[in-house]
Amino acid sequence: MQRVDDQSSPSAKLLSQVESWRSRLLDIGNRNPLINTSFNQSRGVVEFVHPTPEVVWRKLITAGEAGSRVLRFPWKRDLVPPPEKTTTGDVEQLELEIETDKEAKDWSPPIAECLASSKFRADDLLTTIGDRVLDRRLRTLDGYAKLSVSEQGIHCLFLAFGFIKWFESADSSKEIRSPLILVPATFSRETSDSPWELQEAEDDVVDNLCLRQRLKQDFGLELPPLPELDQLEEDGARLAYLAEVSKAISKNERWEVEDRCCLGRFAFPKIAMWQDLGDHIESIASSSICQSIGGQVADDPQVVFGDPSSVPNATQLDDHVGPGEIKAILDCDSSQLEAIVAARKGISFVLDGPPGTGKSQTIANIIADALSVGKRVLFVSEKVAALEVVKRRLDDCGLGDFCLECHSSKTHRKAVLEELKWCLEIPVETYPDPNPKLNELRKQRQSLNDYVRVLHQPQQPIGLSMYELHGNIARLTRTEMLGRSRIEFSEPESVSRSDLDSWIQLLRLAPEHQNV
């Protein structure tokens, strides 16, 4: 970051504003599991006691592509069956069977007995949690993971490798443990009663940026950078990185690195935004839009965000926007067309409306129109459902091949490369010249608009349009008042508006004199 000595200068104020924006995006408090991971047996992370973290790392991360290896959580009741109980009475037998079934699901024999079982596999994971509690914990984690991917397109289920045990102050007795390496994971199982299976999800290994910022802010401590995944997959690379971290924190008394492996829910959807703001802070500071948002009003907002008066209103659209000029792939009304024209002119605006009013339809039209003039569009949404609705509309109109899905569940390397390969192999399509049809459409639209304008043009001498006259006749016909007056016009075309208003006023007074 470039430092500015004069803190009162506009650029220094904007840089300070950007840092304020960043601080609101990153949660570095102790309630964040990325800062203070809980190992509580009932609600904390699920820690593995077998195999060792290095074995888990080699089997899941370094042994082939993501998802190629699966580790299983075996039921301990299958490895070491619980002791059987016998009784003589039928009622007692039934009650005992119910109690025995419950005890079997809560069964948690010693780890040594599980390891010695003939049914224990080399790819089995063991924890200190009983079967029933483990099933409930993994079911909850799986629900959160699926909800996070379906609604936000981000992973929240991670395997954590390596922890820093640290203290907030020299006299503090509260140990805080924070993960160092986070690997996205996913669950699977054959049936609802089958053992759970764990595998690496197709996404990158993640660094704990929250911890980095917390240690930098509170202690001025810089942790070694996390190596790239290709480097981490080399033999001993993970342990070497933990050794580097241990060396970096060695000056802090009682601080240490613990080589532990656990499974938990770690959500950090805004870290990417926090990192982008830091990496591109100079570009942000030079942006006129960001300067205006940051409170600098040196430029006219209409210059920064675009002049909305340059967009024709609904009654003028046909005069300023010719047929085919705006490439709308879906039906749109005049208000939606105004938004598309504003986007074409580069005007920043907020498209607001209740559900069902065509916002996603308008967005799809805006994207299609931008593509028609060679622009690239980044469509961002907090909810994946909004992305899918627009993508589906583009697919239905034949523009799906122009889209590259970039949310987390679709950004692994293999999917991106396959999508790019598919797009590069699409043959070039040719279409007939649309100009003859567009010219005919222009004439038809002009004819219809001329008719409507004449229909609403006030006619002299009475100053009413044909639309208003026909509307008044329809109203009088509906109320059975047409023809009730005995006023006759010898020359209707010579009646002025003032004469007509006078006679109408007299007719309104007629009911007051009907009994005279």
Coordinates of C-alpha atoms in Angstrom, one line a residue:
M1 CA 0.0 0.0 0.0
Q2 CA 1.3 3.5 -0.9
R3 CA 1.5 5.7 2.2
V4 CA 0.3 9.3 2.1
D5 CA 1.9 11.7 4.5
D6 CA -0.7 14.3 4.4
Q7 CA -3.6 12.7 6.2
S8 CA -5.9 15.6 5.3
S9 CA -5.6 15.0 1.6
P10 CA -8.5 13.6 -0.3
S11 CA -6.5 10.5 -1.4
A12 CA -5.5 9.8 2.2
K13 CA -9.1 10.1 3.4
L14 CA -10.2 7.7 0.7
L15 CA -7.5 5.2 1.7
S16 CA -8.7 5.4 5.3
Q17 CA -12.2 4.9 4.1
V18 CA -11.2 1.7 2.2
E19 CA -9.5 0.4 5.3
S20 CA -12.7 1.0 7.2
W21 CA -14.7 -0.9 4.6
R22 CA -12.3 -3.8 4.9
S23 CA -12.5 -3.9 8.7
R24 CA -16.3 -4.3 8.4
L25 CA -15.9 -7.3 6.1
L26 CA -13.5 -9.4 8.2
D27 CA -14.6 -10.9 11.5
I28 CA -11.5 -11.2 13.7
G29 CA -13.3 -11.5 17.1
N30 CA -13.1 -14.5 19.4
R31 CA -16.5 -15.7 18.5
N32 CA -15.3 -16.6 15.0
P33 CA -14.2 -20.3 14.8
L34 CA -11.3 -19.2 12.6
I35 CA -9.9 -17.3 15.5
N36 CA -11.1 -19.3 18.5
T37 CA -11.9 -22.9 17.5
S38 CA -14.0 -24.9 20.0
F39 CA -13.0 -28.5 20.7
N40 CA -16.1 -29.0 22.8
Q41 CA -17.4 -32.6 22.5
S42 CA -21.0 -31.6 22.0
R43 CA -20.8 -28.5 19.8
G44 CA -17.2 -27.9 18.7
V45 CA -15.2 -29.4 15.8
V46 CA -14.9 -33.1 15.3
E47 CA -11.3 -34.1 16.0
F48 CA -9.7 -37.2 14.6
V49 CA -7.6 -39.4 17.0
H50 CA -6.8 -41.9 14.3
P51 CA -5.1 -41.8 11.9
T52 CA -2.5 -39.0 12.4
P53 CA -3.0 -35.7 10.6
E54 CA -0.1 -36.4 8.2
V55 CA -1.8 -39.7 7.2
V56 CA -5.1 -38.0 6.6
W57 CA -3.3 -35.3 4.6
R58 CA -1.6 -37.9 2.4
K59 CA -4.7 -40.0 1.8
L60 CA -7.2 -37.2 1.1
I61 CA -5.1 -34.3 -0.4
T62 CA -1.9 -35.6 -2.0
A63 CA -3.1 -39.1 -3.2
G64 CA -4.7 -38.1 -6.5
E65 CA -7.4 -35.6 -7.5
A66 CA -10.0 -34.1 -5.2
G67 CA -12.7 -36.7 -4.4
S68 CA -10.7 -39.7 -5.6
R69 CA -10.1 -41.0 -2.0
V70 CA -12.8 -41.5 0.6
L71 CA -12.3 -41.9 4.4
R72 CA -15.0 -43.6 6.4
F73 CA -16.4 -42.9 9.9
P74 CA -17.2 -46.5 11.0
W75 CA -19.8 -47.3 13.6
K76 CA -18.0 -48.3 16.7
R77 CA -20.8 -50.7 17.5
D78 CA -19.8 -52.6 14.3
L79 CA -16.1 -52.6 15.2
V80 CA -16.6 -53.7 18.9
P81 CA -20.1 -54.9 19.6
P82 CA -21.5 -53.9 22.9
P83 CA -22.0 -56.6 25.6
E84 CA -25.3 -58.5 25.4
K85 CA -27.7 -58.6 28.3
T86 CA -30.1 -61.5 29.1
T87 CA -33.4 -61.8 31.0
T88 CA -36.3 -64.2 31.5
G89 CA -39.5 -62.1 31.4
D90 CA -41.1 -61.1 28.0
V91 CA -41.9 -57.6 29.1
E92 CA -38.5 -57.2 30.7
Q93 CA -37.0 -58.6 27.5
L94 CA -38.7 -56.0 25.3
E95 CA -37.6 -53.2 27.6
L96 CA -34.1 -54.5 27.7
E97 CA -34.0 -54.7 23.9
I98 CA -35.0 -51.0 23.6
E99 CA -32.4 -50.1 26.2
T100 CA -29.8 -52.2 24.6
D101 CA -30.4 -50.6 21.2
K102 CA -30.0 -47.1 22.7
E103 CA -26.8 -48.2 24.4
A104 CA -25.5 -49.6 21.2
K105 CA -25.9 -46.3 19.4
D106 CA -24.2 -44.5 22.3
W107 CA -21.5 -47.1 22.5
S108 CA -18.0 -45.8 22.6
P109 CA -15.4 -48.5 23.3
P110 CA -11.7 -47.6 23.8
I111 CA -9.8 -46.6 20.7
A112 CA -7.3 -49.4 21.1
E113 CA -10.1 -52.0 20.9
C114 CA -11.5 -50.4 17.7
L115 CA -8.0 -50.5 16.2
A116 CA -7.7 -54.1 17.1
S117 CA -11.0 -55.1 15.5
S118 CA -10.9 -57.3 12.4
K119 CA -13.5 -55.1 10.8
F120 CA -11.4 -51.9 11.1
R121 CA -10.2 -50.6 7.7
A122 CA -7.1 -48.7 6.7
D123 CA -9.2 -45.8 5.5
D124 CA -11.3 -45.5 8.7
L125 CA -11.4 -42.4 10.8
L126 CA -11.8 -42.6 14.6
T127 CA -13.0 -40.0 17.1
T128 CA -13.7 -40.0 20.8
I129 CA -17.4 -39.4 20.2
G130 CA -20.0 -42.1 20.5
D131 CA -21.9 -43.3 17.5
R132 CA -25.2 -41.6 18.2
V133 CA -23.6 -38.2 19.0
L134 CA -21.3 -38.5 16.0
D135 CA -24.2 -39.2 13.6
R136 CA -26.1 -36.2 14.9
R137 CA -23.0 -34.0 14.6
L138 CA -22.1 -35.1 11.1
R139 CA -25.8 -34.8 10.0
T140 CA -25.9 -31.2 11.2
L141 CA -22.6 -30.3 9.5
D142 CA -23.8 -31.9 6.2
G143 CA -27.0 -29.8 6.4
Y144 CA -25.1 -26.6 6.9
A145 CA -22.7 -27.5 4.1
K146 CA -25.4 -28.2 1.6
L147 CA -27.4 -25.1 2.5
S148 CA -24.3 -22.9 2.2
V149 CA -23.5 -24.2 -1.3
S150 CA -27.1 -24.1 -2.5
E151 CA -27.8 -20.6 -1.3
Q152 CA -24.5 -18.8 -1.4
G153 CA -22.3 -21.1 -3.6
I154 CA -19.5 -21.3 -1.0
H155 CA -18.1 -24.1 1.1
C156 CA -18.4 -23.9 4.9
L157 CA -17.2 -27.5 5.7
F158 CA -13.5 -27.7 6.1
L159 CA -10.8 -30.0 7.3
A160 CA -8.4 -28.0 9.5
F161 CA -4.7 -29.1 9.7
G162 CA -2.5 -27.5 12.3
F163 CA -3.4 -25.1 15.0
I164 CA -1.7 -22.2 16.8
K165 CA -2.2 -22.2 20.5
W166 CA -1.8 -18.6 21.7
F167 CA -2.8 -16.2 24.4
E168 CA -4.2 -12.6 24.1
S169 CA -1.8 -11.3 26.7
A170 CA 1.2 -12.5 28.7
D171 CA -0.8 -12.9 31.9
S172 CA -3.9 -14.5 30.2
S173 CA -4.7 -18.1 31.2
K174 CA -7.2 -18.7 28.4
E175 CA -5.8 -20.8 25.6
I176 CA -7.0 -19.9 22.1
R177 CA -6.5 -22.2 19.2
S178 CA -6.7 -21.1 15.6
P179 CA -6.5 -23.3 12.4
L180 CA -3.7 -22.7 9.9
I181 CA -4.6 -24.8 6.8
L182 CA -8.2 -25.3 5.7
V183 CA -9.2 -27.9 3.1
P184 CA -12.8 -27.9 1.7
A185 CA -14.6 -31.2 2.4
T186 CA -17.8 -33.0 1.6
F187 CA -19.9 -35.9 2.9
S188 CA -21.5 -38.9 1.3
R189 CA -23.2 -42.1 2.5
E190 CA -25.1 -44.9 0.8
T191 CA -28.1 -45.1 3.1
S192 CA -29.5 -43.1 6.0
D193 CA -28.0 -45.7 8.4
S194 CA -24.7 -46.3 6.6
P195 CA -21.4 -45.0 8.0
W196 CA -20.6 -41.4 6.9
E197 CA -17.8 -41.0 4.3
L198 CA -15.5 -38.0 3.9
Q199 CA -13.7 -36.7 0.9
E200 CA -11.9 -33.6 -0.3
A201 CA -14.2 -31.1 -2.2
E202 CA -13.1 -29.8 -5.6
D203 CA -11.8 -26.4 -4.4
D204 CA -8.5 -24.8 -3.4
V205 CA -6.8 -25.1 0.0
V206 CA -7.6 -22.0 2.0
D207 CA -5.4 -19.8 4.2
N208 CA -6.7 -18.5 7.5
L209 CA -6.7 -14.8 6.6
C210 CA -8.7 -13.9 9.7
L211 CA -6.0 -15.2 11.9
R212 CA -3.3 -13.4 9.9
Q213 CA -5.1 -10.1 10.3
R214 CA -5.7 -10.6 14.0
L215 CA -2.1 -11.4 14.8
K216 CA -0.9 -8.5 12.6
Q217 CA -3.3 -6.1 14.3
D218 CA -2.7 -7.2 17.9
F219 CA 0.9 -8.3 17.9
G220 CA 2.5 -7.0 14.7
L221 CA 3.2 -10.6 13.8
E222 CA 3.5 -11.7 10.2
L223 CA 2.9 -15.4 9.6
P224 CA 4.8 -17.2 6.7
P225 CA 2.8 -17.3 3.5
L226 CA 0.9 -20.5 2.9
P227 CA 2.5 -22.3 -0.1
E228 CA 0.5 -23.1 -3.2
L229 CA -1.3 -26.4 -3.3
D230 CA 1.2 -27.9 -5.8
Q231 CA 3.9 -27.2 -3.3
L232 CA 1.9 -28.4 -0.3
E233 CA 1.4 -31.8 -2.1
E234 CA 5.1 -32.5 -2.0
D235 CA 6.3 -34.9 0.7
G236 CA 6.9 -33.2 4.0
A237 CA 5.7 -29.7 2.7
R238 CA 2.9 -29.4 5.2
L239 CA 5.1 -30.3 8.2
A240 CA 7.7 -27.9 6.9
Y241 CA 5.1 -25.1 6.8
L242 CA 4.1 -25.8 10.4
A243 CA 7.7 -25.6 11.4
E244 CA 8.0 -22.2 9.7
V245 CA 5.0 -21.0 11.6
S246 CA 6.4 -22.4 14.9
K247 CA 9.6 -20.5 14.3
A248 CA 7.7 -17.2 13.5
I249 CA 5.8 -17.4 16.8
S250 CA 8.7 -18.7 19.0
K251 CA 9.3 -15.3 20.5
N252 CA 5.9 -15.3 22.2
E253 CA 6.0 -17.2 25.5
R254 CA 3.7 -20.2 25.7
W255 CA 2.7 -20.0 22.1
E256 CA 3.1 -23.2 20.1
V257 CA 1.9 -25.0 16.9
E258 CA -0.1 -28.2 17.4
D259 CA -0.3 -30.7 14.6
R260 CA -4.0 -31.6 15.0
C261 CA -6.6 -32.5 12.4
C262 CA -10.4 -31.8 12.8
L263 CA -13.5 -31.3 10.8
G264 CA -15.7 -28.3 11.3
R265 CA -17.8 -25.5 10.0
F266 CA -15.7 -22.4 9.1
A267 CA -17.6 -19.8 7.1
F268 CA -15.8 -16.8 5.6
P269 CA -17.8 -15.6 2.6
K270 CA -16.5 -12.1 2.6
I271 CA -12.8 -12.8 2.9
A272 CA -12.4 -12.7 -0.9
M273 CA -13.8 -9.1 -0.9
W274 CA -11.5 -8.1 2.0
Q275 CA -8.5 -9.4 0.1
D276 CA -9.5 -7.7 -3.2
L277 CA -9.9 -4.4 -1.5
G278 CA -6.4 -4.7 0.0
D279 CA -4.7 -6.0 -3.2
H280 CA -6.3 -3.3 -5.4
I281 CA -6.5 -0.3 -3.1
E282 CA -4.7 2.0 -5.4
S283 CA -7.0 1.2 -8.3
I284 CA -10.0 1.8 -6.0
A285 CA -8.6 5.1 -4.8
S286 CA -8.3 6.3 -8.4
S287 CA -11.8 5.3 -9.4
S288 CA -14.2 8.3 -9.6
I289 CA -17.1 6.2 -8.5
C290 CA -15.3 4.9 -5.4
Q291 CA -14.2 8.5 -4.7
S292 CA -17.8 9.7 -4.8
I293 CA -19.0 6.8 -2.6
G294 CA -16.2 7.6 -0.2
G295 CA -17.5 11.1 0.3
Q296 CA -15.5 13.1 -2.2
V297 CA -17.9 15.4 -4.1
A298 CA -15.4 17.3 -6.2
D299 CA -17.0 15.9 -9.4
D300 CA -20.7 16.3 -10.3
P301 CA -22.5 13.0 -9.4
Q302 CA -24.1 13.1 -12.9
V303 CA -20.6 12.9 -14.3
V304 CA -19.5 10.1 -12.1
F305 CA -22.6 7.9 -12.1
G306 CA -24.0 9.0 -15.5
D307 CA -26.6 11.6 -16.3
P308 CA -30.1 10.0 -15.9
S309 CA -31.6 12.9 -18.0
S310 CA -29.9 11.4 -21.1
V311 CA -32.2 8.4 -20.9
P312 CA -35.5 9.1 -22.8
N313 CA -38.7 8.6 -20.8
A314 CA -41.3 5.9 -21.7
T315 CA -43.1 8.2 -24.2
Q316 CA -39.9 9.1 -26.0
L317 CA -38.3 5.7 -26.3
D318 CA -39.7 4.8 -29.8
D319 CA -38.3 8.1 -31.1
H320 CA -34.8 7.6 -29.8
V321 CA -34.4 3.9 -29.8
G322 CA -34.8 2.2 -33.2
P323 CA -35.9 -1.4 -33.7
G324 CA -33.0 -3.8 -33.2
E325 CA -30.8 -1.1 -31.6
I326 CA -31.4 -2.7 -28.1
K327 CA -30.9 -6.5 -28.1
A328 CA -33.7 -7.6 -25.7
I329 CA -34.0 -11.3 -25.8
L330 CA -37.1 -11.3 -23.6
D331 CA -40.3 -9.3 -23.6
C332 CA -40.0 -6.0 -21.7
D333 CA -42.3 -3.0 -21.0
S334 CA -41.3 0.6 -21.2
S335 CA -39.9 0.9 -17.7
Q336 CA -37.7 -2.2 -18.2
L337 CA -36.6 -0.8 -21.6
E338 CA -35.5 2.4 -19.8
A339 CA -33.3 0.3 -17.5
I340 CA -31.7 -1.4 -20.5
V341 CA -31.0 1.9 -22.3
A342 CA -29.6 3.3 -19.1
A343 CA -27.2 0.3 -18.8
R344 CA -26.2 0.7 -22.4
K345 CA -25.3 4.4 -21.7
G346 CA -23.2 3.3 -18.7
I347 CA -25.4 5.0 -16.1
S348 CA -25.3 3.5 -12.6
F349 CA -28.7 2.9 -11.1
V350 CA -30.7 0.7 -8.7
L351 CA -33.4 -1.5 -10.2
D352 CA -36.1 -1.8 -7.6
G353 CA -39.3 -3.7 -7.6
P354 CA -41.4 -6.3 -5.6
P355 CA -41.1 -10.0 -6.5
G356 CA -42.6 -11.0 -9.8
T357 CA -42.1 -7.6 -11.6
G358 CA -39.5 -8.8 -14.0
K359 CA -36.1 -7.8 -12.4
S360 CA -34.3 -11.0 -13.4
Q361 CA -35.9 -10.8 -16.8
T362 CA -34.5 -7.2 -17.1
I363 CA -31.1 -8.3 -15.9
A364 CA -31.0 -11.0 -18.6
N365 CA -31.9 -8.4 -21.2
I366 CA -29.2 -6.1 -20.0
I367 CA -26.6 -8.9 -20.1
A368 CA -27.7 -9.9 -23.6
D369 CA -27.5 -6.3 -24.8
A370 CA -24.0 -5.9 -23.3
L371 CA -22.9 -9.0 -25.1
S372 CA -24.2 -7.7 -28.4
V373 CA -21.8 -4.8 -28.2
G374 CA -18.8 -6.9 -27.1
K375 CA -18.8 -6.1 -23.4
R376 CA -18.0 -8.5 -20.6
V377 CA -20.4 -8.7 -17.7
L378 CA -19.8 -9.8 -14.1
F379 CA -23.1 -10.7 -12.5
V380 CA -22.8 -11.0 -8.7
S381 CA -25.4 -12.1 -6.2
E382 CA -25.4 -13.1 -2.5
K383 CA -27.9 -15.9 -3.3
V384 CA -27.1 -18.6 -5.9
A385 CA -30.8 -18.9 -6.7
A386 CA -30.7 -15.4 -8.3
L387 CA -27.7 -16.4 -10.4
E388 CA -29.5 -19.6 -11.5
V389 CA -32.7 -17.8 -12.5
V390 CA -30.8 -15.4 -14.8
K391 CA -28.6 -18.2 -16.2
R392 CA -31.6 -20.3 -17.0
R393 CA -33.2 -17.4 -18.9
L394 CA -30.0 -17.0 -20.9
D395 CA -29.8 -20.7 -21.6
D396 CA -33.4 -20.8 -22.8
C397 CA -32.5 -18.0 -25.3
G398 CA -29.4 -19.7 -26.6
L399 CA -26.8 -17.5 -24.7
G400 CA -25.8 -20.0 -22.1
D401 CA -22.5 -20.8 -24.0
F402 CA -21.4 -17.2 -23.3
C403 CA -21.6 -17.7 -19.6
L404 CA -18.8 -18.9 -17.3
E405 CA -20.1 -19.8 -13.8
C406 CA -17.6 -18.5 -11.2
H407 CA -19.2 -19.2 -7.8
S408 CA -17.3 -21.5 -5.5
S409 CA -19.1 -24.8 -6.3
K410 CA -18.2 -24.4 -10.0
T411 CA -14.7 -22.9 -9.9
H412 CA -12.4 -25.9 -9.6
R413 CA -9.8 -26.1 -12.4
K414 CA -11.2 -29.1 -14.2
A415 CA -14.7 -27.6 -14.6
V416 CA -13.3 -24.2 -15.8
L417 CA -11.0 -25.9 -18.3
E418 CA -13.7 -28.1 -19.7
E419 CA -16.1 -25.1 -20.0
L420 CA -13.4 -23.1 -21.9
K421 CA -12.6 -26.1 -24.2
W422 CA -16.3 -26.5 -24.9
C423 CA -16.7 -22.8 -25.8
L424 CA -13.6 -22.7 -28.1
E425 CA -15.0 -25.6 -30.1
I426 CA -18.4 -24.1 -30.7
P427 CA -18.8 -23.5 -34.5
V428 CA -19.4 -20.0 -35.8
E429 CA -23.1 -19.4 -36.6
T430 CA -24.3 -17.3 -39.5
Y431 CA -27.7 -15.5 -39.7
P432 CA -29.6 -13.7 -42.5
D433 CA -29.5 -9.9 -42.8
P434 CA -32.1 -8.6 -40.3
N435 CA -32.2 -5.1 -41.8
P436 CA -35.2 -5.6 -44.2
K437 CA -37.4 -6.9 -41.3
L438 CA -36.2 -4.1 -39.0
N439 CA -37.0 -1.5 -41.6
E440 CA -40.5 -2.9 -42.0
L441 CA -40.9 -3.0 -38.2
R442 CA -39.8 0.6 -38.1
K443 CA -42.6 1.6 -40.5
Q444 CA -45.2 -0.3 -38.7
R445 CA -44.2 1.1 -35.3
Q446 CA -44.2 4.6 -36.7
S447 CA -47.7 4.1 -38.2
L448 CA -49.0 2.8 -34.8
N449 CA -47.4 5.7 -32.9
D450 CA -48.8 8.3 -35.3
Y451 CA -52.3 6.8 -34.8
V452 CA -52.0 6.9 -31.0
R453 CA -50.6 10.5 -31.1
V454 CA -53.5 11.7 -33.3
L455 CA -55.9 9.9 -31.0
H456 CA -54.6 11.8 -28.0
Q457 CA -54.1 15.2 -29.8
P458 CA -56.5 17.9 -28.6
Q459 CA -58.8 19.0 -31.4
Q460 CA -60.0 22.5 -31.9
P461 CA -62.1 24.4 -31.2
I462 CA -63.2 22.5 -28.1
G463 CA -59.7 21.4 -27.0
L464 CA -60.6 17.7 -26.4
S465 CA -58.9 14.7 -28.0
M466 CA -60.8 12.0 -29.8
Y467 CA -59.8 9.7 -26.9
E468 CA -61.4 12.0 -24.4
L469 CA -64.5 12.5 -26.6
H470 CA -65.1 8.8 -27.0
G471 CA -64.5 8.2 -23.3
N472 CA -67.1 10.8 -22.4
I473 CA -69.6 9.3 -24.8
A474 CA -69.0 5.8 -23.3
R475 CA -69.5 7.2 -19.8
L476 CA -72.8 8.9 -20.8
T477 CA -74.0 5.7 -22.5
R478 CA -73.2 3.6 -19.5
T479 CA -75.2 6.0 -17.2
E480 CA -78.0 6.3 -19.8
M481 CA -77.6 10.0 -20.1
L482 CA -76.7 10.1 -23.7
G483 CA -79.5 11.9 -25.7
R484 CA -81.2 13.3 -22.6
S485 CA -80.4 16.9 -23.4
R486 CA -82.6 18.8 -26.0
I487 CA -79.7 21.1 -26.8
E488 CA -79.1 21.1 -30.5
F489 CA -76.0 22.3 -32.4
S490 CA -76.7 23.7 -35.8
E491 CA -73.0 23.9 -36.6
P492 CA -71.1 21.5 -34.1
E493 CA -67.7 22.3 -35.6
S494 CA -68.1 26.0 -34.7
V495 CA -68.8 25.4 -31.0
S496 CA -66.1 26.9 -28.9
R497 CA -64.8 25.4 -25.7
S498 CA -66.2 28.3 -23.6
D499 CA -69.6 27.8 -25.1
L500 CA -69.5 24.1 -24.3
D501 CA -68.3 24.7 -20.7
S502 CA -71.2 27.2 -20.2
W503 CA -73.8 24.7 -21.4
I504 CA -72.4 21.9 -19.3
Q505 CA -72.6 24.2 -16.2
L506 CA -76.3 24.9 -17.0
L507 CA -77.0 21.2 -17.3
R508 CA -75.4 20.6 -13.9
L509 CA -77.8 23.2 -12.4
A510 CA -80.8 21.6 -14.1
P511 CA -81.7 19.2 -11.2
E512 CA -82.2 22.2 -8.9
H513 CA -85.0 23.6 -11.1
Q514 CA -86.7 20.4 -12.2
N515 CA -89.7 21.0 -9.9
V516 CA -90.0 24.7 -10.7

